[in-house]
Short mmCIF file of C-alpha atoms in Angstrom, two decimals:
data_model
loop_
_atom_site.label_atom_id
_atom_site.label_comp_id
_atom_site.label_asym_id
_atom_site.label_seq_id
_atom_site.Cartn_x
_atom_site.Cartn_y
_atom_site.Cartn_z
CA UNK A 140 -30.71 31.16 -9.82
CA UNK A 141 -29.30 29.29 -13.40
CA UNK A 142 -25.88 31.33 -12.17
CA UNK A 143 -25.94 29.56 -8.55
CA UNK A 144 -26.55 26.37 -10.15
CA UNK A 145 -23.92 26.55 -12.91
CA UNK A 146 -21.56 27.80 -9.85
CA UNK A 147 -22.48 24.59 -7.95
CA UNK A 148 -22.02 22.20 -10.86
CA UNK A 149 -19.08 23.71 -11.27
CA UNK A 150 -17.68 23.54 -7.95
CA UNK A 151 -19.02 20.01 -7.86
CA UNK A 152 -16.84 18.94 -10.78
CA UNK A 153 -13.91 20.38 -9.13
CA UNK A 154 -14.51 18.70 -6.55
CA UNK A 155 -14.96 15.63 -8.02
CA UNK A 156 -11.64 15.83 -10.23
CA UNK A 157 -9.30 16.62 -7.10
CA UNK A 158 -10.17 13.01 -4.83
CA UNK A 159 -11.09 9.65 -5.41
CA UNK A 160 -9.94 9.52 -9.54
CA UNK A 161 -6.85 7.63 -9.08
CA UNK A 162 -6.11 4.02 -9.00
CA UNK A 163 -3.09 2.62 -7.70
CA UNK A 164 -0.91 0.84 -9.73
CA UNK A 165 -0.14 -2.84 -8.53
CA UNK A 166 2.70 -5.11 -9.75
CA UNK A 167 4.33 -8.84 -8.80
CA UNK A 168 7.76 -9.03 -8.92
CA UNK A 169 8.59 -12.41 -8.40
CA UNK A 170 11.86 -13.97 -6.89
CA UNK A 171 13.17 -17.40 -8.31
CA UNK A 172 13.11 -20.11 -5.55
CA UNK A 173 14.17 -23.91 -6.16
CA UNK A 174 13.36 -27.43 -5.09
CA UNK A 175 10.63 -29.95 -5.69
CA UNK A 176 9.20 -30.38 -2.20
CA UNK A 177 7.25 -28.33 0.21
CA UNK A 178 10.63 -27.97 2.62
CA UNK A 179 13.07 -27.47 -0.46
CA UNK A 180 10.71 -24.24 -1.16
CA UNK A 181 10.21 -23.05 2.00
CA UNK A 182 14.48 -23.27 2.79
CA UNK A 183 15.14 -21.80 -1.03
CA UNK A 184 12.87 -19.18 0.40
CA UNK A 185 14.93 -19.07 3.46
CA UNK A 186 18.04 -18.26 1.46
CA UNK A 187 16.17 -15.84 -1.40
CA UNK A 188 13.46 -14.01 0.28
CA UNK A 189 13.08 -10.62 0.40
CA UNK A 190 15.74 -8.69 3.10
CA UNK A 191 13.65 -7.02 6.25
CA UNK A 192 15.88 -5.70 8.45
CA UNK A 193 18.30 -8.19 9.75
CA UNK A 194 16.44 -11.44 7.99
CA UNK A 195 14.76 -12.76 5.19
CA UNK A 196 11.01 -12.57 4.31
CA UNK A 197 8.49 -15.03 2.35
CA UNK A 198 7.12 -12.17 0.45
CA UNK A 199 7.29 -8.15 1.19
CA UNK A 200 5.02 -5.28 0.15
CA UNK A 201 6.23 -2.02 -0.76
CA UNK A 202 5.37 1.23 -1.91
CA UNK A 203 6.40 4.43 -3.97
CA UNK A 204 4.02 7.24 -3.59
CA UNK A 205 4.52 10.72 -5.12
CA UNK A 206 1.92 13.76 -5.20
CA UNK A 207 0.94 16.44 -7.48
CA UNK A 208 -0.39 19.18 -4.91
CA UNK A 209 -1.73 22.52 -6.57
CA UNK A 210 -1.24 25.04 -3.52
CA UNK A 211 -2.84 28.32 -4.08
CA UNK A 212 -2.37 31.99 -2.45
CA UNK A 213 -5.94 34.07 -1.85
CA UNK A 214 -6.24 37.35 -1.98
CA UNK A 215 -6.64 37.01 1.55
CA UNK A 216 -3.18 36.04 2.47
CA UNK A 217 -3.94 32.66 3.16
CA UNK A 218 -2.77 29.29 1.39
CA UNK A 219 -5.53 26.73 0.41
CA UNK A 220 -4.18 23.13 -1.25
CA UNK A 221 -6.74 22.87 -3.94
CA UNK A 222 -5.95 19.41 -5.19
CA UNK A 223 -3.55 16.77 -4.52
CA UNK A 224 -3.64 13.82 -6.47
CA UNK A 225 -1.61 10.68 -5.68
CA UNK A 226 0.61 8.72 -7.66
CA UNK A 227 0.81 4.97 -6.01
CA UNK A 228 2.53 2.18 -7.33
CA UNK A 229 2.53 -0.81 -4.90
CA UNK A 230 5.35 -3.54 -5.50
CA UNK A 231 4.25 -7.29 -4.09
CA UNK A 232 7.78 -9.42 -3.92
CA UNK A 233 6.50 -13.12 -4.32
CA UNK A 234 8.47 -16.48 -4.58
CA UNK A 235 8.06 -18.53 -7.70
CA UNK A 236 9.72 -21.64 -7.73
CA UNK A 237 12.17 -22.14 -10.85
CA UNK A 238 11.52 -25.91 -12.33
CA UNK A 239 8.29 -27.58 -12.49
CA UNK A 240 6.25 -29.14 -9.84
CA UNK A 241 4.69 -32.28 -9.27
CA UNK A 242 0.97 -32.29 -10.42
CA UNK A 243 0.33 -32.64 -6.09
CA UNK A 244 3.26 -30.52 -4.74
CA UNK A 245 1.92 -27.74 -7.75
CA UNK A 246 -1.94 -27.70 -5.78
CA UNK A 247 0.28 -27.84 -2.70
CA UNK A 248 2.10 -24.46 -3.85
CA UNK A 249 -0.53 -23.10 -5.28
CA UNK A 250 -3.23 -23.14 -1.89
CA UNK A 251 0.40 -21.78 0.05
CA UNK A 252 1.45 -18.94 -2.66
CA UNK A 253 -2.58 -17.61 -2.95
CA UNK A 254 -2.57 -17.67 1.16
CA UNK A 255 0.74 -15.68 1.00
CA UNK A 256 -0.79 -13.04 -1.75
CA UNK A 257 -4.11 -12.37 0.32
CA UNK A 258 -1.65 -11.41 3.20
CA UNK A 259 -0.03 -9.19 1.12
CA UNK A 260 -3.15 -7.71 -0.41
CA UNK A 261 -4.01 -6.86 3.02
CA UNK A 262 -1.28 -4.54 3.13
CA UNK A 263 -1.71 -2.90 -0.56
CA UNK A 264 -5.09 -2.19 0.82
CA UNK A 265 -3.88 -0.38 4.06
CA UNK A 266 -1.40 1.30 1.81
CA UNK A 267 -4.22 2.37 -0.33
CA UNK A 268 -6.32 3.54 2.92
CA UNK A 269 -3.63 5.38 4.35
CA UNK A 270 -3.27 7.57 0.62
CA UNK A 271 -7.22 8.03 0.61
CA UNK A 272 -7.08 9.48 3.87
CA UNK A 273 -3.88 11.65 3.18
CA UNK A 274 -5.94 12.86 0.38
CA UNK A 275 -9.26 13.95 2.39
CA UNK A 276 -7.18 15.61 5.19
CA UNK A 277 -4.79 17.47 1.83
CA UNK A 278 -7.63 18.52 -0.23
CA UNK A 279 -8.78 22.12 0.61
CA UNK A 280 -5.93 22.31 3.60
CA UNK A 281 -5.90 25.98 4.21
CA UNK A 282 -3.48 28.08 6.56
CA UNK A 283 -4.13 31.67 7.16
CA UNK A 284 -1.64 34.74 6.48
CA UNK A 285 0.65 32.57 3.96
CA UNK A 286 0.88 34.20 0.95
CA UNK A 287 4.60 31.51 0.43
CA UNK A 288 2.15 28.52 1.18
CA UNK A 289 4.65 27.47 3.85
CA UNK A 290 2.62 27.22 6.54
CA UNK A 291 0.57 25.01 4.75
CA UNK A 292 2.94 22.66 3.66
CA UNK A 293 3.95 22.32 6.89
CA UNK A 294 0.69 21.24 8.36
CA UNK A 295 0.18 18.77 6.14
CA UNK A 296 4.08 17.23 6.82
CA UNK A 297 3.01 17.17 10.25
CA UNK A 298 0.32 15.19 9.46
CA UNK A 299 1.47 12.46 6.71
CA UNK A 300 4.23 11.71 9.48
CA UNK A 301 0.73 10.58 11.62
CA UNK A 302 -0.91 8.59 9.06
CA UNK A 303 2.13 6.93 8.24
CA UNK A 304 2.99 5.75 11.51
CA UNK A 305 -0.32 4.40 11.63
CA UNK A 306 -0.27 2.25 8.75
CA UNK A 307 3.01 1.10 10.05
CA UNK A 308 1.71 0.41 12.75
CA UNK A 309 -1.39 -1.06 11.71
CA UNK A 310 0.89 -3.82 9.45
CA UNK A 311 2.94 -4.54 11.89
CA UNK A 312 0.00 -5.47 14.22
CA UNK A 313 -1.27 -7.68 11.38
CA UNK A 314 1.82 -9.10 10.98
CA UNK A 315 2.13 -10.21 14.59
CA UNK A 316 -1.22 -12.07 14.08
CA UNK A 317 -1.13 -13.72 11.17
CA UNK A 318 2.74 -14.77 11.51
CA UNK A 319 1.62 -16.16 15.51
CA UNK A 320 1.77 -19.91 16.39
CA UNK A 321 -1.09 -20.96 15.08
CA UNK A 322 -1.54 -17.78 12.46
CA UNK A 323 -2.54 -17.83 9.33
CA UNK A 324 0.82 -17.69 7.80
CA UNK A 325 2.33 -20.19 10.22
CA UNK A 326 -0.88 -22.36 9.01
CA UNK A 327 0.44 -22.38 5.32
CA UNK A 328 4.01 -22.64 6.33
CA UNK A 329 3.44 -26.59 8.36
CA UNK A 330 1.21 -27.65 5.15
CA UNK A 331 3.49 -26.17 2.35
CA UNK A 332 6.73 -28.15 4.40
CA UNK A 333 4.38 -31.55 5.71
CA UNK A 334 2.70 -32.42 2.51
#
């Protein structure tokens, strides 16, 4: 009985060390915009912003994520992925204008850049989802009779293409909201430039 328990706790603490004991590491890298009024910002944004695609951006999320994956023959011939531990960094590009504001247009910048950082934390957080659930599906991934873990590793490619088109997916549906006539982003944009 003390063996089954020890064997429990220890398989518990395994457990415990593969998922959920990371933290994703989060940095601003701000951009240098000028002017001294809400529609001098908003065009030096215009001209500096981040590049998406084929135009500019007020602010951009992005991501570098690499794995440590621990992939393990049996003495069955099958492959189990016994941990796989994440390593996020997620990059927030923000405008920050370059000369001092006004003591009005600075509470004026400051309500628009704080709108414009929730947005993006919205993001960093469906980033972060979309790595939790990469790690549930990864952890204890088996595939039988592959003693090269191939097989494996291929199951779980075909499966971090899925979650990653739905995060995609889910930002650019947020995207479309918030950035709507009448959005929230839209909202900030007509008080940052009519102040």
């Amino acid at each position: 009985m003390r063996r089954a328990f020890l064997a429990l706790a220890l398989f518990a603490a395994a457990i415990s060390g593969t998922a959920a004991n990371w933290e994703a590491v989060e940095r601003v890298e701000p951009y240098s915009i000028s002017g001294t009024t809400g529609i001098e910002l908003y065009q030096s944004i215009g001209a500096n912003g981040p590049k998406i695609g084929i135009g500019r951006a007020i602010a951009y999320t992005n991501f570098d994520l690499k794995w440590s994956r621990d992939y393990q023959p049996q003495p069955d011939g099958s492959c189990v992925l016994v941990t796989a531990r994440p390593h996020l960094i997620i990059t927030y590009a923000l405008p920050k204008p370059s000369s001092s504001l006004s003591p009005a247009m600075q509470r004026n910048w400051d309500r628009f850049i704080e709108g414009i950082r929730a947005h993006e934390r919205v993001h960093g957080e469906d980033i972060k989802e979309m790595v939790r659930a990469i790690e549930a599906y990864s952890v204890g991934l088996r595939a039988p009779a592959d003693p090269g873990c191939q097989k494996v590793r291929q199951k779980l490619q075909a499966r971090l293409g899925e979650l990653s088109q739905a995060q995609r997916q889910k930002s650019r549906d947020f995207d479309r909201v918030e950035m709507s006539n009448g959005g929230n982003i839209h909202q900030l944009i007509l008080t940052l430039v009519n102040d």
